[in-house]
Amino acid sequence: MMNDPYAPAGCELTPGALFAKFARMSLPRVLFCFLFILAATAPDSIAMGRRQKSRALLMGVLGDSISAGTLSDLPLKPCAKDAAKSAKRPGGVSAKFIYENKEKLSWASGRSVSSHFYLLKSYLLASGSPDSLRVENVSSPGDRTRDLPKQAAELMKQYREGNYSALTYATILIGANDACGKKGATPLDRMRAELLQTFAKIAEIQQEEPIRILLVGIPRIPDLGAPAIRRTHTPLLGLRCGVVRDRLLGSCRKLLSWRTEEEYHQAMNIVEERNRLLRSTAIEANATFPNLEIVYSNHLFDLEIPPAMLAIDCFHPSKRGQEAISREVWLDQPWFWMER
Amino acid sequence: MLTILFLTALAGSLPLQTAQGASCQGVFLRQHGPTSVSPDQILSYKIQVVNEGACNLEGVQVTDYIPRRTVYREGQPTPSQVPVNSQEPRSHLPVHQVVWKDVSLPANGSTASFEVKVMVLPPGKRTITDTSCVEHPNLVRTCNTIDLWVNE
């Protein structure tokens, strides 16, 4: 038995002196020491879940502006009451709102929405886990698959510096900027190679449990070019989405500026091809890296995007959109469900 | 009144989807059909849902997201919701779903089969994708996606 430097005075745990010391102690002090010894010598984990050692778990978020919560503070169709409240609340609209709402509104890491971080935390709590969970959102607006290895390296850095026990869950929503590329979409073979590099980086983490990764496919971006959305008025001087997004901001013109059915389908082909690539690469990576469990979700591609879910730029998801993404995509993760 | 306001506020602050309730396992979904099809032909494929678990499941929903550039023709058994076919150029919005609601899946090996027929529109030389999902409050949503080649 080792001496414990943090033991109360008179409670040294050397067995030789223990009984002699007990004999000289008052009864309350003996009881206190006895309880202390019990606590200090108890195993870290006791069967039947009575006491478990608390671990520090990490959730990672990789991706682009959707995961970064870009512009989610500013909905296209704001509820007047909410907007006024948000403007009055200190920090309601932060100086970084244009680029990042990672901490508050991101579907993956936000604390003001039912994000995956929130849902995972709720799951851990409900399942009686004593583990603490932190989230590192390394996503960045404009990022493509070529940026993912860098994001994975940053996540690894955070993982090591934070002395975490496990990377328990990671989300990757990527590919929209690859599909939108002004000089052409990112070639499929390059996307595959960059994704495999990313997975290889994450697979360097050695932990007992598998690293669970939810890879989320690209939403139906060309649908946002529908006339009904182009004609929608924005809060920006009442200008229409067609003017704000397509002419002033020039967001993803390649996929949004279709005018005929043929052009629409060409744009959808670009997205669908990349989603197929994400799906097949997830399967490939699962076979290559045994410590990864990658699940691909095509759910965003299967869903309609109503204008009420959009931010003021008629392109990014608003807070409601972020909520919807989180809710829908959570359905596709197979790991964190409670048995009744 | 205050109690109602409090409960309303509480309900509003709860997550829309909690990580609870997926207590049943062993439900699988697969599509069966040709690996290729020609433009202007009818593509017929079957969706098979198997419940190998121990739960009797009532009220299951099966959704088929039919491939783009196909026109819905028929579903068996009669679906609860089908796409509205229109000649309008924007008829592909929103996503075309064929939905069967209130499907029963008794425990220990029961199977439910669904058939979908769609007309494949030109052009050829492309891959089309069909995704089907099975959902129930006591299940993790399970989806399967298949690719089919459209001949020249």
mmCIF file of N, CA and C in Angstrom, chain A residues 114 118-120 122-123 126 220 222-223 226-227 230 258-266 268-270 272 276 279 296-299 301-304 323 327-328 330-340, chain B residues 13-25 65 67-70 87-97 121-123 126-131 133 135 137-143 145-147:
data_model
loop_
_atom_site.group_PDB
_atom_site.id
_atom_site.type_symbol
_atom_site.label_atom_id
_atom_site.label_comp_id
_atom_site.label_asym_id
_atom_site.label_seq_id
_atom_site.Cartn_x
_atom_site.Cartn_y
_atom_site.Cartn_z
ATOM 1 N N SER A 114 -30.545 21.600 -30.567
ATOM 2 C CA SER A 114 -30.417 20.186 -30.173
ATOM 3 C C SER A 114 -29.381 19.532 -31.074
ATOM 4 N N TYR A 118 -25.172 17.955 -28.038
ATOM 5 C CA TYR A 118 -26.213 17.971 -27.000
ATOM 6 C C TYR A 118 -26.863 16.595 -26.869
ATOM 7 N N LEU A 119 -27.170 15.988 -28.003
ATOM 8 C CA LEU A 119 -27.847 14.688 -27.977
ATOM 9 C C LEU A 119 -26.944 13.594 -27.418
ATOM 10 N N LEU A 120 -25.652 13.686 -27.769
ATOM 11 C CA LEU A 120 -24.706 12.695 -27.255
ATOM 12 C C LEU A 120 -24.531 12.863 -25.750
ATOM 13 N N SER A 122 -26.757 14.089 -23.733
ATOM 14 C CA SER A 122 -27.995 13.594 -23.125
ATOM 15 C C SER A 122 -27.960 12.072 -23.040
ATOM 16 N N TYR A 123 -27.440 11.461 -24.084
ATOM 17 C CA TYR A 123 -27.350 9.999 -24.109
ATOM 18 C C TYR A 123 -26.439 9.500 -22.982
ATOM 19 N N ALA A 126 -28.189 9.961 -19.708
ATOM 20 C CA ALA A 126 -29.304 9.027 -19.525
ATOM 21 C C ALA A 126 -28.815 7.602 -19.301
ATOM 22 N N ARG A 220 -29.329 18.769 -51.133
ATOM 23 C CA ARG A 220 -29.812 18.986 -52.494
ATOM 24 C C ARG A 220 -29.624 20.457 -52.886
ATOM 25 N N PRO A 222 -28.889 22.071 -55.637
ATOM 26 C CA PRO A 222 -29.570 22.635 -56.815
ATOM 27 C C PRO A 222 -31.036 22.984 -56.566
ATOM 28 N N ASP A 223 -31.667 22.338 -55.606
ATOM 29 C CA ASP A 223 -33.066 22.672 -55.297
ATOM 30 C C ASP A 223 -33.213 24.122 -54.853
ATOM 31 N N ALA A 226 -34.494 26.744 -57.263
ATOM 32 C CA ALA A 226 -35.887 26.707 -57.730
ATOM 33 C C ALA A 226 -36.475 28.112 -57.753
ATOM 34 N N PRO A 227 -37.321 28.398 -58.749
ATOM 35 C CA PRO A 227 -37.884 29.759 -58.859
ATOM 36 C C PRO A 227 -38.557 30.225 -57.580
ATOM 37 N N ARG A 230 -35.831 31.516 -55.476
ATOM 38 C CA ARG A 230 -35.206 32.712 -56.080
ATOM 39 C C ARG A 230 -36.080 33.947 -55.879
ATOM 40 N N TRP A 258 -29.378 27.219 -62.592
ATOM 41 C CA TRP A 258 -30.007 26.453 -63.665
ATOM 42 C C TRP A 258 -31.326 27.109 -64.063
ATOM 43 N N ARG A 259 -31.650 26.975 -65.325
ATOM 44 C CA ARG A 259 -32.910 27.546 -65.804
ATOM 45 C C ARG A 259 -33.798 26.505 -66.473
ATOM 46 N N THR A 260 -33.209 25.402 -66.908
ATOM 47 C CA THR A 260 -34.003 24.358 -67.560
ATOM 48 C C THR A 260 -33.892 23.067 -66.751
ATOM 49 N N GLU A 261 -34.790 22.168 -67.053
ATOM 50 C CA GLU A 261 -34.756 20.891 -66.350
ATOM 51 C C GLU A 261 -33.437 20.161 -66.613
ATOM 52 N N GLU A 262 -32.957 20.280 -67.851
ATOM 53 C CA GLU A 262 -31.704 19.639 -68.210
ATOM 54 C C GLU A 262 -30.552 20.155 -67.339
ATOM 55 N N GLU A 263 -30.527 21.483 -67.192
ATOM 56 C CA GLU A 263 -29.458 22.087 -66.373
ATOM 57 C C GLU A 263 -29.597 21.680 -64.904
ATOM 58 N N TYR A 264 -30.847 21.602 -64.454
ATOM 59 C CA TYR A 264 -31.080 21.174 -63.073
ATOM 60 C C TYR A 264 -30.495 19.780 -62.855
ATOM 61 N N HIS A 265 -30.779 18.880 -63.789
ATOM 62 C CA HIS A 265 -30.301 17.507 -63.615
ATOM 63 C C HIS A 265 -28.785 17.413 -63.730
ATOM 64 N N GLN A 266 -28.202 18.262 -64.559
ATOM 65 C CA GLN A 266 -26.731 18.266 -64.636
ATOM 66 C C GLN A 266 -26.144 18.664 -63.285
ATOM 67 N N MET A 268 -27.659 18.375 -60.371
ATOM 68 C CA MET A 268 -27.923 17.300 -59.403
ATOM 69 C C MET A 268 -26.966 16.125 -59.601
ATOM 70 N N ASN A 269 -26.602 15.878 -60.857
ATOM 71 C CA ASN A 269 -25.642 14.787 -61.121
ATOM 72 C C ASN A 269 -24.326 15.029 -60.386
ATOM 73 N N ILE A 270 -23.892 16.295 -60.399
ATOM 74 C CA ILE A 270 -22.616 16.638 -59.750
ATOM 75 C C ILE A 270 -22.689 16.312 -58.258
ATOM 76 N N GLU A 272 -24.936 14.274 -56.763
ATOM 77 C CA GLU A 272 -25.204 12.848 -56.529
ATOM 78 C C GLU A 272 -23.953 11.991 -56.728
ATOM 79 N N ARG A 276 -22.251 9.610 -53.925
ATOM 80 C CA ARG A 276 -21.937 8.188 -54.161
ATOM 81 C C ARG A 276 -20.484 7.905 -53.781
ATOM 82 N N ARG A 279 -20.102 7.732 -50.083
ATOM 83 C CA ARG A 279 -20.618 6.443 -49.597
ATOM 84 C C ARG A 279 -19.623 5.312 -49.844
ATOM 85 N N TYR A 296 -22.264 6.203 -43.376
ATOM 86 C CA TYR A 296 -22.603 7.273 -44.311
ATOM 87 C C TYR A 296 -24.094 7.576 -44.235
ATOM 88 N N SER A 297 -24.421 8.843 -44.188
ATOM 89 C CA SER A 297 -25.837 9.246 -44.184
ATOM 90 C C SER A 297 -26.145 10.050 -45.441
ATOM 91 N N ASN A 298 -27.116 9.555 -46.174
ATOM 92 C CA ASN A 298 -27.540 10.266 -47.397
ATOM 93 C C ASN A 298 -28.792 11.104 -47.128
ATOM 94 N N HIS A 299 -29.110 11.246 -45.853
ATOM 95 C CA HIS A 299 -30.406 11.795 -45.470
ATOM 96 C C HIS A 299 -30.622 13.225 -45.981
ATOM 97 N N PHE A 301 -29.539 14.545 -48.631
ATOM 98 C CA PHE A 301 -29.823 14.532 -50.069
ATOM 99 C C PHE A 301 -31.253 14.079 -50.337
ATOM 100 N N ASP A 302 -31.809 13.328 -49.409
ATOM 101 C CA ASP A 302 -33.166 12.810 -49.608
ATOM 102 C C ASP A 302 -34.236 13.803 -49.192
ATOM 103 N N LEU A 303 -33.846 14.884 -48.556
ATOM 104 C CA LEU A 303 -34.845 15.785 -47.986
ATOM 105 C C LEU A 303 -34.982 17.088 -48.742
ATOM 106 N N GLU A 304 -36.197 17.553 -48.754
ATOM 107 C CA GLU A 304 -36.502 18.862 -49.336
ATOM 108 C C GLU A 304 -35.961 19.950 -48.399
ATOM 109 N N GLU A 323 -31.190 22.963 -36.690
ATOM 110 C CA GLU A 323 -31.964 22.038 -35.841
ATOM 111 C C GLU A 323 -32.440 20.846 -36.671
ATOM 112 N N ARG A 327 -31.479 16.908 -36.222
ATOM 113 C CA ARG A 327 -32.536 15.942 -35.917
ATOM 114 C C ARG A 327 -32.575 14.813 -36.953
ATOM 115 N N GLU A 328 -32.505 15.208 -38.218
ATOM 116 C CA GLU A 328 -32.637 14.207 -39.281
ATOM 117 C C GLU A 328 -31.417 13.296 -39.352
ATOM 118 N N TRP A 330 -29.226 12.683 -37.038
ATOM 119 C CA TRP A 330 -29.067 11.863 -35.824
ATOM 120 C C TRP A 330 -29.759 10.516 -35.996
ATOM 121 N N LEU A 331 -30.832 10.511 -36.763
ATOM 122 C CA LEU A 331 -31.567 9.265 -36.983
ATOM 123 C C LEU A 331 -30.703 8.213 -37.677
ATOM 124 N N ASP A 332 -29.683 8.675 -38.386
ATOM 125 C CA ASP A 332 -28.856 7.723 -39.142
ATOM 126 C C ASP A 332 -27.653 7.202 -38.360
ATOM 127 N N GLN A 333 -27.382 7.769 -37.178
ATOM 128 C CA GLN A 333 -26.266 7.216 -36.399
ATOM 129 C C GLN A 333 -26.792 5.996 -35.643
ATOM 130 N N PRO A 334 -26.089 4.898 -35.690
ATOM 131 C CA PRO A 334 -26.623 3.674 -35.092
ATOM 132 C C PRO A 334 -26.134 3.392 -33.670
ATOM 133 N N TRP A 335 -25.377 4.332 -33.075
ATOM 134 C CA TRP A 335 -24.664 3.970 -31.849
ATOM 135 C C TRP A 335 -25.328 4.418 -30.550
ATOM 136 N N PHE A 336 -25.855 5.627 -30.537
ATOM 137 C CA PHE A 336 -26.210 6.230 -29.245
ATOM 138 C C PHE A 336 -27.721 6.218 -29.029
ATOM 139 N N TRP A 337 -28.224 5.045 -28.798
ATOM 140 C CA TRP A 337 -29.655 4.892 -28.541
ATOM 141 C C TRP A 337 -29.825 4.107 -27.258
ATOM 142 N N MET A 338 -30.770 4.549 -26.465
ATOM 143 C CA MET A 338 -31.016 3.885 -25.188
ATOM 144 C C MET A 338 -31.969 2.715 -25.390
ATOM 145 N N GLU A 339 -31.679 1.635 -24.720
ATOM 146 C CA GLU A 339 -32.658 0.544 -24.691
ATOM 147 C C GLU A 339 -33.611 0.824 -23.554
ATOM 148 N N ARG A 340 -34.889 0.644 -23.809
ATOM 149 C CA ARG A 340 -35.865 0.941 -22.751
ATOM 150 C C ARG A 340 -35.876 -0.122 -21.675
ATOM 151 N N SER B 13 -37.965 23.587 -24.517
ATOM 152 C CA SER B 13 -36.519 23.501 -24.306
ATOM 153 C C SER B 13 -36.004 22.082 -24.443
ATOM 154 N N LEU B 14 -36.914 21.119 -24.554
ATOM 155 C CA LEU B 14 -36.457 19.744 -24.692
ATOM 156 C C LEU B 14 -35.987 19.484 -26.109
ATOM 157 N N PRO B 15 -35.056 18.567 -26.259
ATOM 158 C CA PRO B 15 -34.605 18.265 -27.614
ATOM 159 C C PRO B 15 -35.733 17.640 -28.422
ATOM 160 N N LEU B 16 -35.737 17.926 -29.697
ATOM 161 C CA LEU B 16 -36.789 17.390 -30.543
ATOM 162 C C LEU B 16 -36.670 15.879 -30.664
ATOM 163 N N GLN B 17 -35.460 15.433 -30.664
ATOM 164 C CA GLN B 17 -35.242 13.992 -30.800
ATOM 165 C C GLN B 17 -34.319 13.575 -29.666
ATOM 166 N N THR B 18 -34.809 12.788 -28.783
ATOM 167 C CA THR B 18 -33.933 12.350 -27.711
ATOM 168 C C THR B 18 -33.302 11.027 -28.093
ATOM 169 N N ALA B 19 -32.226 10.741 -27.408
ATOM 170 C CA ALA B 19 -31.516 9.507 -27.726
ATOM 171 C C ALA B 19 -32.143 8.345 -26.989
ATOM 172 N N GLN B 20 -33.435 8.310 -26.946
ATOM 173 C CA GLN B 20 -34.099 7.248 -26.219
ATOM 174 C C GLN B 20 -35.125 6.598 -27.133
ATOM 175 N N GLY B 21 -35.388 5.342 -26.882
ATOM 176 C CA GLY B 21 -36.505 4.725 -27.557
ATOM 177 C C GLY B 21 -36.129 3.719 -28.615
ATOM 178 N N ALA B 22 -34.865 3.691 -29.032
ATOM 179 C CA ALA B 22 -34.495 2.731 -30.061
ATOM 180 C C ALA B 22 -34.195 1.396 -29.395
ATOM 181 N N SER B 23 -35.248 0.770 -28.916
ATOM 182 C CA SER B 23 -35.028 -0.409 -28.090
ATOM 183 C C SER B 23 -35.044 -1.701 -28.890
ATOM 184 N N CYS B 24 -35.462 -1.643 -30.126
ATOM 185 C CA CYS B 24 -35.577 -2.870 -30.911
ATOM 186 C C CYS B 24 -34.476 -2.932 -31.963
ATOM 187 N N GLN B 25 -34.042 -4.132 -32.193
ATOM 188 C CA GLN B 25 -32.985 -4.341 -33.191
ATOM 189 C C GLN B 25 -33.383 -5.465 -34.131
ATOM 190 N N TYR B 65 -37.113 6.624 -51.690
ATOM 191 C CA TYR B 65 -36.765 7.848 -52.424
ATOM 192 C C TYR B 65 -36.408 7.421 -53.844
ATOM 193 N N PRO B 67 -35.384 7.076 -57.758
ATOM 194 C CA PRO B 67 -34.247 7.710 -58.434
ATOM 195 C C PRO B 67 -34.676 8.966 -59.197
ATOM 196 N N ARG B 68 -33.737 9.890 -59.295
ATOM 197 C CA ARG B 68 -34.018 11.093 -60.083
ATOM 198 C C ARG B 68 -34.222 10.711 -61.544
ATOM 199 N N ARG B 69 -34.974 11.543 -62.217
ATOM 200 C CA ARG B 69 -35.297 11.327 -63.624
ATOM 201 C C ARG B 69 -35.992 9.999 -63.860
ATOM 202 N N THR B 70 -36.822 9.661 -62.918
ATOM 203 C CA THR B 70 -37.739 8.559 -63.143
ATOM 204 C C THR B 70 -39.123 9.087 -62.778
ATOM 205 N N GLN B 87 -46.323 17.427 -65.615
ATOM 206 C CA GLN B 87 -45.490 17.739 -66.775
ATOM 207 C C GLN B 87 -44.719 19.041 -66.576
ATOM 208 N N GLU B 88 -44.976 19.686 -65.458
ATOM 209 C CA GLU B 88 -44.260 20.940 -65.174
ATOM 210 C C GLU B 88 -42.761 20.672 -65.080
ATOM 211 N N PRO B 89 -41.954 21.569 -65.570
ATOM 212 C CA PRO B 89 -40.505 21.329 -65.528
ATOM 213 C C PRO B 89 -39.950 21.229 -64.116
ATOM 214 N N ARG B 90 -40.647 21.790 -63.126
ATOM 215 C CA ARG B 90 -40.108 21.741 -61.756
ATOM 216 C C ARG B 90 -40.733 20.596 -60.964
ATOM 217 N N SER B 91 -41.307 19.628 -61.680
ATOM 218 C CA SER B 91 -42.053 18.593 -60.986
ATOM 219 C C SER B 91 -41.156 17.733 -60.088
ATOM 220 N N HIS B 92 -39.850 17.846 -60.295
ATOM 221 C CA HIS B 92 -38.942 17.037 -59.487
ATOM 222 C C HIS B 92 -38.742 17.632 -58.108
ATOM 223 N N LEU B 93 -39.344 18.777 -57.834
ATOM 224 C CA LEU B 93 -39.251 19.378 -56.507
ATOM 225 C C LEU B 93 -40.617 19.265 -55.840
ATOM 226 N N PRO B 94 -40.794 18.842 -54.657
ATOM 227 C CA PRO B 94 -39.742 18.297 -53.804
ATOM 228 C C PRO B 94 -39.370 16.863 -54.171
ATOM 229 N N VAL B 95 -38.567 16.283 -53.306
ATOM 230 C CA VAL B 95 -38.055 14.937 -53.555
ATOM 231 C C VAL B 95 -39.215 13.948 -53.691
ATOM 232 N N HIS B 96 -39.101 13.065 -54.607
ATOM 233 C CA HIS B 96 -40.163 12.094 -54.835
ATOM 234 C C HIS B 96 -40.059 10.917 -53.879
ATOM 235 N N GLN B 97 -41.046 10.827 -53.035
ATOM 236 C CA GLN B 97 -41.046 9.751 -52.050
ATOM 237 C C GLN B 97 -42.284 8.881 -52.239
ATOM 238 N N LEU B 121 -36.426 7.898 -67.410
ATOM 239 C CA LEU B 121 -36.343 8.893 -68.479
ATOM 240 C C LEU B 121 -34.921 8.965 -69.039
ATOM 241 N N PRO B 122 -34.794 9.374 -70.312
ATOM 242 C CA PRO B 122 -33.450 9.587 -70.846
ATOM 243 C C PRO B 122 -32.772 10.729 -70.077
ATOM 244 N N PRO B 123 -31.497 10.896 -70.200
ATOM 245 C CA PRO B 123 -30.577 10.178 -71.059
ATOM 246 C C PRO B 123 -30.063 8.893 -70.412
ATOM 247 N N ARG B 126 -25.770 6.639 -67.421
ATOM 248 C CA ARG B 126 -25.656 7.305 -66.116
ATOM 249 C C ARG B 126 -26.052 6.311 -65.025
ATOM 250 N N THR B 127 -25.648 6.617 -63.831
ATOM 251 C CA THR B 127 -26.021 5.796 -62.691
ATOM 252 C C THR B 127 -27.175 6.463 -61.973
ATOM 253 N N ILE B 128 -28.170 5.684 -61.612
ATOM 254 C CA ILE B 128 -29.245 6.235 -60.802
ATOM 255 C C ILE B 128 -29.233 5.540 -59.438
ATOM 256 N N THR B 129 -29.762 6.244 -58.463
ATOM 257 C CA THR B 129 -29.660 5.773 -57.085
ATOM 258 C C THR B 129 -31.036 5.679 -56.453
ATOM 259 N N ASP B 130 -31.284 4.586 -55.806
ATOM 260 C CA ASP B 130 -32.534 4.448 -55.055
ATOM 261 C C ASP B 130 -32.202 4.220 -53.581
ATOM 262 N N THR B 131 -32.855 4.993 -52.725
ATOM 263 C CA THR B 131 -32.665 4.830 -51.278
ATOM 264 C C THR B 131 -33.992 4.464 -50.643
ATOM 265 N N CYS B 133 -35.792 3.511 -46.757
ATOM 266 C CA CYS B 133 -35.559 3.587 -45.316
ATOM 267 C C CYS B 133 -36.740 2.995 -44.573
ATOM 268 N N GLU B 135 -38.533 3.152 -40.723
ATOM 269 C CA GLU B 135 -38.537 3.964 -39.505
ATOM 270 C C GLU B 135 -39.622 3.507 -38.546
ATOM 271 N N PRO B 137 -40.597 4.378 -34.048
ATOM 272 C CA PRO B 137 -40.082 5.012 -32.823
ATOM 273 C C PRO B 137 -39.141 4.124 -32.014
ATOM 274 N N ASN B 138 -39.285 2.822 -32.124
ATOM 275 C CA ASN B 138 -38.417 1.925 -31.342
ATOM 276 C C ASN B 138 -37.225 1.397 -32.131
ATOM 277 N N LEU B 139 -37.001 1.971 -33.303
ATOM 278 C CA LEU B 139 -35.906 1.491 -34.157
ATOM 279 C C LEU B 139 -34.945 2.610 -34.479
ATOM 280 N N VAL B 140 -33.691 2.262 -34.699
ATOM 281 C CA VAL B 140 -32.782 3.195 -35.352
ATOM 282 C C VAL B 140 -33.163 3.201 -36.827
ATOM 283 N N ARG B 141 -33.311 4.383 -37.397
ATOM 284 C CA ARG B 141 -33.689 4.474 -38.802
ATOM 285 C C ARG B 141 -32.665 3.704 -39.639
ATOM 286 N N THR B 142 -33.145 2.820 -40.459
ATOM 287 C CA THR B 142 -32.248 1.989 -41.256
ATOM 288 C C THR B 142 -32.514 2.244 -42.733
ATOM 289 N N CYS B 143 -31.466 2.541 -43.460
ATOM 290 C CA CYS B 143 -31.613 2.841 -44.888
ATOM 291 C C CYS B 143 -30.688 1.957 -45.705
ATOM 292 N N THR B 145 -29.092 1.909 -49.854
ATOM 293 C CA THR B 145 -29.041 2.602 -51.143
ATOM 294 C C THR B 145 -28.461 1.669 -52.194
ATOM 295 N N ILE B 146 -29.093 1.631 -53.352
ATOM 296 C CA ILE B 146 -28.538 0.825 -54.446
ATOM 297 C C ILE B 146 -28.346 1.704 -55.683
ATOM 298 N N ASP B 147 -27.383 1.343 -56.467
ATOM 299 C CA ASP B 147 -27.119 2.049 -57.726
ATOM 300 C C ASP B 147 -27.548 1.162 -58.894
#
